[in-house]
Structure formats: C-alpha cells, structure tokens
mmCIF file of C-alpha atoms in Angstrom:
data_model
loop_
_atom_site.group_PDB
_atom_site.id
_atom_site.type_symbol
_atom_site.label_atom_id
_atom_site.label_comp_id
_atom_site.label_asym_id
_atom_site.label_seq_id
_atom_site.Cartn_x
_atom_site.Cartn_y
_atom_site.Cartn_z
ATOM 1 C CA MET A 52 -104.053 62.902 -14.429
ATOM 2 C CA THR A 53 -106.022 59.808 -13.513
ATOM 3 C CA SER A 54 -107.777 59.493 -10.175
ATOM 4 C CA PRO A 55 -106.289 57.030 -7.671
ATOM 5 C CA GLN A 56 -107.850 53.593 -7.544
ATOM 6 C CA ARG A 57 -110.398 53.274 -4.759
ATOM 7 C CA ALA A 58 -111.502 50.054 -3.075
ATOM 8 C CA LEU A 59 -114.100 48.743 -0.664
ATOM 9 C CA ILE A 60 -112.871 45.843 1.475
ATOM 10 C CA PHE A 61 -115.552 43.768 3.161
ATOM 11 C CA ASP A 62 -115.162 41.482 6.109
ATOM 12 C CA MET A 63 -117.479 38.549 5.409
ATOM 13 C CA ASP A 64 -118.891 37.014 8.595
ATOM 14 C CA GLY A 65 -121.083 39.501 10.443
ATOM 15 C CA THR A 66 -120.714 42.048 7.637
ATOM 16 C CA ILE A 67 -121.779 40.655 4.270
ATOM 17 C CA VAL A 68 -123.947 38.168 6.172
ATOM 18 C CA ASP A 69 -125.429 38.542 9.652
ATOM 19 C CA ASN A 70 -124.239 35.178 10.930
ATOM 20 C CA MET A 71 -122.105 35.709 14.028
ATOM 21 C CA ALA A 72 -124.758 34.310 16.370
ATOM 22 C CA PHE A 73 -124.474 31.010 14.471
ATOM 23 C CA HIS A 74 -120.691 31.024 14.704
ATOM 24 C CA THR A 75 -121.018 31.571 18.440
ATOM 25 C CA LYS A 76 -123.522 28.726 18.767
ATOM 26 C CA SER A 77 -121.214 26.381 16.901
ATOM 27 C CA TRP A 78 -118.205 27.377 19.019
ATOM 28 C CA LEU A 79 -120.154 26.909 22.257
ATOM 29 C CA ALA A 80 -121.343 23.463 21.156
ATOM 30 C CA PHE A 81 -117.824 22.538 20.024
ATOM 31 C CA PHE A 82 -116.256 23.497 23.345
ATOM 32 C CA GLU A 83 -119.109 22.028 25.412
ATOM 33 C CA SER A 84 -118.492 18.642 23.784
ATOM 34 C CA ARG A 85 -114.956 18.906 25.171
ATOM 35 C CA GLY A 86 -116.008 19.917 28.673
ATOM 36 C CA LYS A 87 -115.234 23.621 28.306
ATOM 37 C CA VAL A 88 -117.769 26.315 29.174
ATOM 38 C CA ILE A 89 -117.216 29.602 27.308
ATOM 39 C CA ASP A 90 -118.781 33.002 28.000
ATOM 40 C CA PRO A 91 -120.207 33.958 24.580
ATOM 41 C CA ASP A 92 -119.768 37.745 24.849
ATOM 42 C CA ALA A 93 -116.190 37.590 26.073
ATOM 43 C CA PHE A 94 -115.392 34.921 23.500
ATOM 44 C CA PHE A 95 -116.645 37.067 20.626
ATOM 45 C CA LEU A 96 -114.618 40.090 21.662
ATOM 46 C CA ASP A 97 -111.521 37.943 22.037
ATOM 47 C CA THR A 98 -111.822 35.981 18.811
ATOM 48 C CA ALA A 99 -113.944 37.653 16.099
ATOM 49 C CA GLY A 100 -111.572 38.162 13.185
ATOM 50 C CA ARG A 101 -108.941 35.703 14.362
ATOM 51 C CA GLN A 102 -108.226 32.627 12.298
ATOM 52 C CA GLY A 103 -109.563 29.268 13.419
ATOM 53 C CA HIS A 104 -106.161 27.773 14.163
ATOM 54 C CA GLU A 105 -105.329 30.788 16.347
ATOM 55 C CA ILE A 106 -108.519 30.283 18.354
ATOM 56 C CA MET A 107 -107.989 26.533 18.716
ATOM 57 C CA ARG A 108 -104.451 26.960 19.997
ATOM 58 C CA SER A 109 -105.457 29.743 22.366
ATOM 59 C CA TYR A 110 -108.285 27.780 23.973
ATOM 60 C CA LEU A 111 -107.120 24.171 23.608
ATOM 61 C CA GLY A 112 -103.337 24.406 23.569
ATOM 62 C CA GLU A 113 -100.539 24.572 21.034
ATOM 63 C CA ASP A 114 -100.363 20.838 20.358
ATOM 64 C CA VAL A 115 -103.932 20.217 19.200
ATOM 65 C CA ASP A 116 -104.742 19.014 15.677
ATOM 66 C CA HIS A 117 -106.217 22.380 14.754
ATOM 67 C CA VAL A 118 -106.863 21.409 11.134
ATOM 68 C CA THR A 119 -109.175 18.526 12.033
ATOM 69 C CA LEU A 120 -110.808 20.388 14.903
ATOM 70 C CA ASN A 121 -111.405 23.530 12.879
ATOM 71 C CA ALA A 122 -112.988 21.495 10.080
ATOM 72 C CA GLU A 123 -115.352 19.939 12.629
ATOM 73 C CA LYS A 124 -116.341 23.302 14.079
ATOM 74 C CA GLU A 125 -116.893 24.965 10.697
ATOM 75 C CA ALA A 126 -118.988 22.063 9.392
ATOM 76 C CA LEU A 127 -121.229 22.514 12.431
ATOM 77 C CA TYR A 128 -121.483 26.241 11.733
ATOM 78 C CA ARG A 129 -122.498 25.690 8.097
ATOM 79 C CA GLU A 130 -125.137 23.173 9.164
ATOM 80 C CA LEU A 131 -126.621 25.691 11.623
ATOM 81 C CA TYR A 132 -126.508 28.752 9.388
ATOM 82 C CA GLY A 133 -127.286 27.174 6.015
ATOM 83 C CA PRO A 134 -131.079 27.617 6.196
ATOM 84 C CA HIS A 135 -130.642 31.307 7.070
ATOM 85 C CA LEU A 136 -128.029 32.352 4.497
ATOM 86 C CA ALA A 137 -128.763 35.887 3.241
ATOM 87 C CA ALA A 138 -126.878 39.101 2.542
ATOM 88 C CA VAL A 139 -127.299 42.052 4.892
ATOM 89 C CA PRO A 140 -129.906 44.528 3.527
ATOM 90 C CA GLY A 141 -128.546 47.034 1.042
ATOM 91 C CA PHE A 142 -125.379 45.101 0.243
ATOM 92 C CA ASP A 143 -126.226 44.280 -3.370
ATOM 93 C CA ALA A 144 -127.203 47.875 -4.148
ATOM 94 C CA LEU A 145 -124.043 49.318 -2.584
ATOM 95 C CA ILE A 146 -121.631 47.052 -4.452
ATOM 96 C CA ALA A 147 -123.490 47.613 -7.725
ATOM 97 C CA LYS A 148 -123.078 51.377 -7.343
ATOM 98 C CA ALA A 149 -119.419 50.956 -6.382
ATOM 99 C CA ALA A 150 -118.666 48.742 -9.373
ATOM 100 C CA ALA A 151 -120.375 51.196 -11.716
ATOM 101 C CA ALA A 152 -118.138 53.948 -10.301
ATOM 102 C CA GLY A 153 -114.970 51.932 -10.928
ATOM 103 C CA VAL A 154 -114.393 51.139 -7.253
ATOM 104 C CA LYS A 155 -112.706 47.782 -6.701
ATOM 105 C CA LEU A 156 -114.514 45.284 -4.487
ATOM 106 C CA VAL A 157 -112.590 42.994 -2.130
ATOM 107 C CA VAL A 158 -113.409 40.411 0.536
ATOM 108 C CA GLY A 159 -110.976 40.354 3.467
ATOM 109 C CA THR A 160 -111.944 37.589 5.884
ATOM 110 C CA ALA A 161 -110.508 35.243 8.475
ATOM 111 C CA ALA A 162 -112.762 32.484 7.148
ATOM 112 C CA PRO A 163 -111.378 29.278 5.618
ATOM 113 C CA ASN A 164 -111.982 28.503 1.946
ATOM 114 C CA GLU A 165 -114.898 26.174 2.725
ATOM 115 C CA ASN A 166 -116.800 28.971 4.446
ATOM 116 C CA ILE A 167 -115.935 31.479 1.739
ATOM 117 C CA ALA A 168 -117.398 29.117 -0.852
ATOM 118 C CA PHE A 169 -120.416 28.420 1.365
ATOM 119 C CA THR A 170 -121.232 32.140 1.641
ATOM 120 C CA LEU A 171 -120.122 33.736 -1.612
ATOM 121 C CA ASP A 172 -121.126 30.890 -3.899
ATOM 122 C CA GLY A 173 -124.296 30.276 -1.910
ATOM 123 C CA LEU A 174 -125.313 33.891 -2.539
ATOM 124 C CA ASN A 175 -123.879 33.983 -6.103
ATOM 125 C CA LEU A 176 -121.526 36.804 -5.092
ATOM 126 C CA ARG A 177 -118.061 35.504 -5.975
ATOM 127 C CA SER A 178 -118.062 37.051 -9.451
ATOM 128 C CA LYS A 179 -118.872 40.464 -7.995
ATOM 129 C CA PHE A 180 -115.464 40.781 -6.322
ATOM 130 C CA ASP A 181 -112.150 41.767 -7.845
ATOM 131 C CA ALA A 182 -110.216 39.952 -5.099
ATOM 132 C CA ILE A 183 -110.923 37.578 -2.230
ATOM 133 C CA VAL A 184 -108.427 37.194 0.611
ATOM 134 C CA GLY A 185 -109.091 34.534 3.242
ATOM 135 C CA ALA A 186 -107.371 32.719 6.084
ATOM 136 C CA GLY A 187 -105.360 30.607 3.678
ATOM 137 C CA ASP A 188 -103.799 33.671 2.044
ATOM 138 C CA VAL A 189 -102.203 35.365 5.057
ATOM 139 C CA ALA A 190 -100.222 34.134 8.036
ATOM 140 C CA ARG A 191 -101.933 36.180 10.727
ATOM 141 C CA GLY A 192 -105.541 36.966 11.518
ATOM 142 C CA LYS A 193 -107.007 40.228 12.752
ATOM 143 C CA PRO A 194 -106.150 42.536 14.558
ATOM 144 C CA ASN A 195 -103.046 42.214 12.388
ATOM 145 C CA PRO A 196 -103.564 44.171 9.155
ATOM 146 C CA ASP A 197 -102.364 41.411 6.812
ATOM 147 C CA VAL A 198 -105.690 40.500 5.204
ATOM 148 C CA PHE A 199 -106.640 44.099 4.444
ATOM 149 C CA LEU A 200 -103.208 45.053 3.133
ATOM 150 C CA ALA A 201 -103.228 42.006 0.857
ATOM 151 C CA GLY A 202 -106.692 42.953 -0.363
ATOM 152 C CA ALA A 203 -105.613 46.507 -1.138
ATOM 153 C CA GLU A 204 -102.562 45.267 -3.008
ATOM 154 C CA ARG A 205 -104.626 42.894 -5.136
ATOM 155 C CA ALA A 206 -107.055 45.718 -5.905
ATOM 156 C CA GLY A 207 -104.241 48.059 -6.889
ATOM 157 C CA ALA A 208 -105.295 50.606 -4.279
ATOM 158 C CA LEU A 209 -103.322 52.414 -1.611
ATOM 159 C CA PRO A 210 -104.538 51.944 1.989
ATOM 160 C CA GLU A 211 -105.662 55.561 2.262
ATOM 161 C CA ASN A 212 -107.997 54.995 -0.694
ATOM 162 C CA CYS A 213 -109.639 51.922 0.848
ATOM 163 C CA ILE A 214 -112.663 51.710 3.117
ATOM 164 C CA VAL A 215 -113.086 48.601 5.257
ATOM 165 C CA PHE A 216 -116.501 47.312 6.352
ATOM 166 C CA GLU A 217 -116.477 45.470 9.676
ATOM 167 C CA ASP A 218 -118.633 44.307 12.577
ATOM 168 C CA ALA A 219 -115.968 43.484 15.178
ATOM 169 C CA PRO A 220 -113.424 45.517 17.160
ATOM 170 C CA LEU A 221 -110.507 43.281 16.128
ATOM 171 C CA GLY A 222 -111.394 43.939 12.510
ATOM 172 C CA VAL A 223 -111.622 47.695 12.975
ATOM 173 C CA GLU A 224 -108.253 47.584 14.728
ATOM 174 C CA ALA A 225 -106.826 45.649 11.774
ATOM 175 C CA ALA A 226 -108.112 48.378 9.446
ATOM 176 C CA ARG A 227 -106.552 51.038 11.681
ATOM 177 C CA ARG A 228 -103.194 49.268 11.600
ATOM 178 C CA ALA A 229 -103.492 49.054 7.817
ATOM 179 C CA GLY A 230 -104.031 52.821 7.595
ATOM 180 C CA MET A 231 -107.606 52.434 6.367
ATOM 181 C CA ARG A 232 -110.898 54.068 7.228
ATOM 182 C CA ALA A 233 -113.628 51.792 8.543
ATOM 183 C CA VAL A 234 -117.394 51.574 8.434
ATOM 184 C CA VAL A 235 -118.973 49.594 11.268
ATOM 185 C CA LEU A 236 -122.175 47.586 10.924
ATOM 186 C CA THR A 237 -123.998 47.006 14.190
ATOM 187 C CA THR A 238 -125.119 43.525 13.194
ATOM 188 C CA THR A 239 -123.286 42.066 16.170
ATOM 189 C CA LEU A 240 -122.332 44.800 18.656
ATOM 190 C CA PRO A 241 -123.699 48.259 19.535
ATOM 191 C CA ALA A 242 -122.025 51.456 18.393
ATOM 192 C CA SER A 243 -120.600 52.009 21.877
ATOM 193 C CA ALA A 244 -118.233 49.044 21.370
ATOM 194 C CA PHE A 245 -116.314 51.076 18.765
ATOM 195 C CA ALA A 246 -116.008 54.404 20.582
ATOM 196 C CA GLU A 247 -112.224 54.135 20.949
ATOM 197 C CA PHE A 248 -111.453 53.876 17.224
ATOM 198 C CA ASP A 249 -110.433 57.052 15.441
ATOM 199 C CA ASN A 250 -110.540 55.441 11.986
ATOM 200 C CA VAL A 251 -114.300 54.781 12.068
ATOM 201 C CA ILE A 252 -116.081 57.146 9.678
ATOM 202 C CA CYS A 253 -119.598 55.765 9.987
ATOM 203 C CA ILE A 254 -121.663 53.346 12.050
ATOM 204 C CA ALA A 255 -124.844 51.926 10.535
ATOM 205 C CA ALA A 256 -127.340 49.122 11.034
ATOM 206 C CA ASN A 257 -127.020 47.893 7.440
ATOM 207 C CA PHE A 258 -125.773 48.885 3.997
ATOM 208 C CA SER A 259 -128.979 50.627 2.958
ATOM 209 C CA GLU A 260 -128.077 53.524 5.272
ATOM 210 C CA LEU A 261 -124.788 54.209 3.469
ATOM 211 C CA ASP A 262 -123.953 56.601 0.631
ATOM 212 C CA LEU A 263 -120.817 55.785 -1.342
ATOM 213 C CA ASP A 264 -119.813 59.357 -2.191
ATOM 214 C CA THR A 265 -120.274 60.513 1.396
ATOM 215 C CA LEU A 266 -118.117 57.671 2.689
ATOM 216 C CA PHE A 267 -115.187 58.453 0.414
ATOM 217 C CA ALA A 268 -115.467 62.140 1.290
ATOM 218 C CA SER A 269 -115.364 61.398 5.023
ATOM 219 C CA ALA A 270 -112.357 62.071 7.194
ATOM 220 C CA PRO A 271 -111.418 59.307 9.655
ATOM 221 C CA ALA A 272 -113.490 60.564 12.578
ATOM 222 C CA ALA A 273 -116.318 58.609 14.197
ATOM 223 C CA THR A 274 -119.816 59.378 12.913
ATOM 224 C CA THR A 275 -122.990 57.561 13.897
ATOM 225 C CA ILE A 276 -126.165 57.477 11.812
#
C-alpha cells in the first residue's frame, strides 16, 4: 500500500519573502495620494491574504476601476521592495528536504501574476514548485479556503495531508476552513496574534527552526518554538 501524497503549501508574501512592510508602505502611499489616511496595523489585519480587487472595493467603493488601480499599487510595491528581495532564512533547505522526500511543493497566494513572477522568478524559485495558485486562479481571497484547496488538488493531496505556511490570521483561517494544519512564521505579527487558531501546529521565526518530519507528525494543536 502506497503512502498518501503529502504537500507543503506556502503563502508567498510575508512567508516565502519577508515583504509585508513594503506592501503596507505602498498601500499607505496609494491611499494617501487619494486623500485617505489608513491605520497600518488595522489595515494589515483586515486585508492580508485578500485579493487586490477585494481591498480596492472595500476601501474605495464597488464602482472603482480596480484593475487599473491595483496595477498602480503593485507597481509601487515592486519598486519599493525590489532592492530587498530575498527568501526567508531556511526556506531553500526546507523545500529541498521536502522534495527529496517526495513531498509536493505548492504556492498558494493572493498575489497577482506580476507579483508572483517578480518574487519567484526573481529568486529563481518557480521550477521548485509542483503547482502555483494565485489570485487569477480562484474567485475568492483568504479567509476563504479556495486557494489552498486548489493547491492541494493540483498536488494530488488530500487536505489532511497538507501543511500550510502563513504569516497572517486570514491565511491561517483559510487553512482552517480548508481542513489543513498550519505553521505560522512571525515575520509580520507576534505569536499572540494566532492564539485562537486550533489548526496551528507550530510558530517559528523562520524556516530554519522547522523539522519536516516533526511537522507531519504533529497534531493540529498550537505549539510555539
């Protein structure tokens, strides 16, 4: 009897790369140019993991040209973050070990294709993944589970055999709704921000603190290291 297919599903922004501060800066500048002052902490909690068009409509109204506006905002983000592009420590080693063990590797992100290319191609990571699911592939952003369920399906893995890596509460909630365990990286928020989630199996500062075998052996109960 063959073992069930296992998969690791990675959020991209704030997880593969520690870039959320640059997204926030670009959002604040975008809204400031339109006379809107946004509280950065509240904005992150409300939006991290949501798709750009969802954020635009929520903050600017249903009738805005969200395609043009989102392209403007994301171009600003890439300009700000470009000089700092780097993977979170330990990421390359973890995915290499996973691939060697036959674990499928998936990206599940709310980012548009331009940002996916900017990050994954900029770091020469695209070929490392078995599947990439972005904003253009699903109708709804996080906390809906769509992106993670699509990633699991493309990897040929059942939700219970997937582990999601996230940095934001909306993303962890999306994993919970998908029936998946989650690992939280504290690149953006402290561990206390995830205390309510019963699907979190580990909280770590970066990937170098994680052991693949231990993660798959973990039950969905919060553990902090």
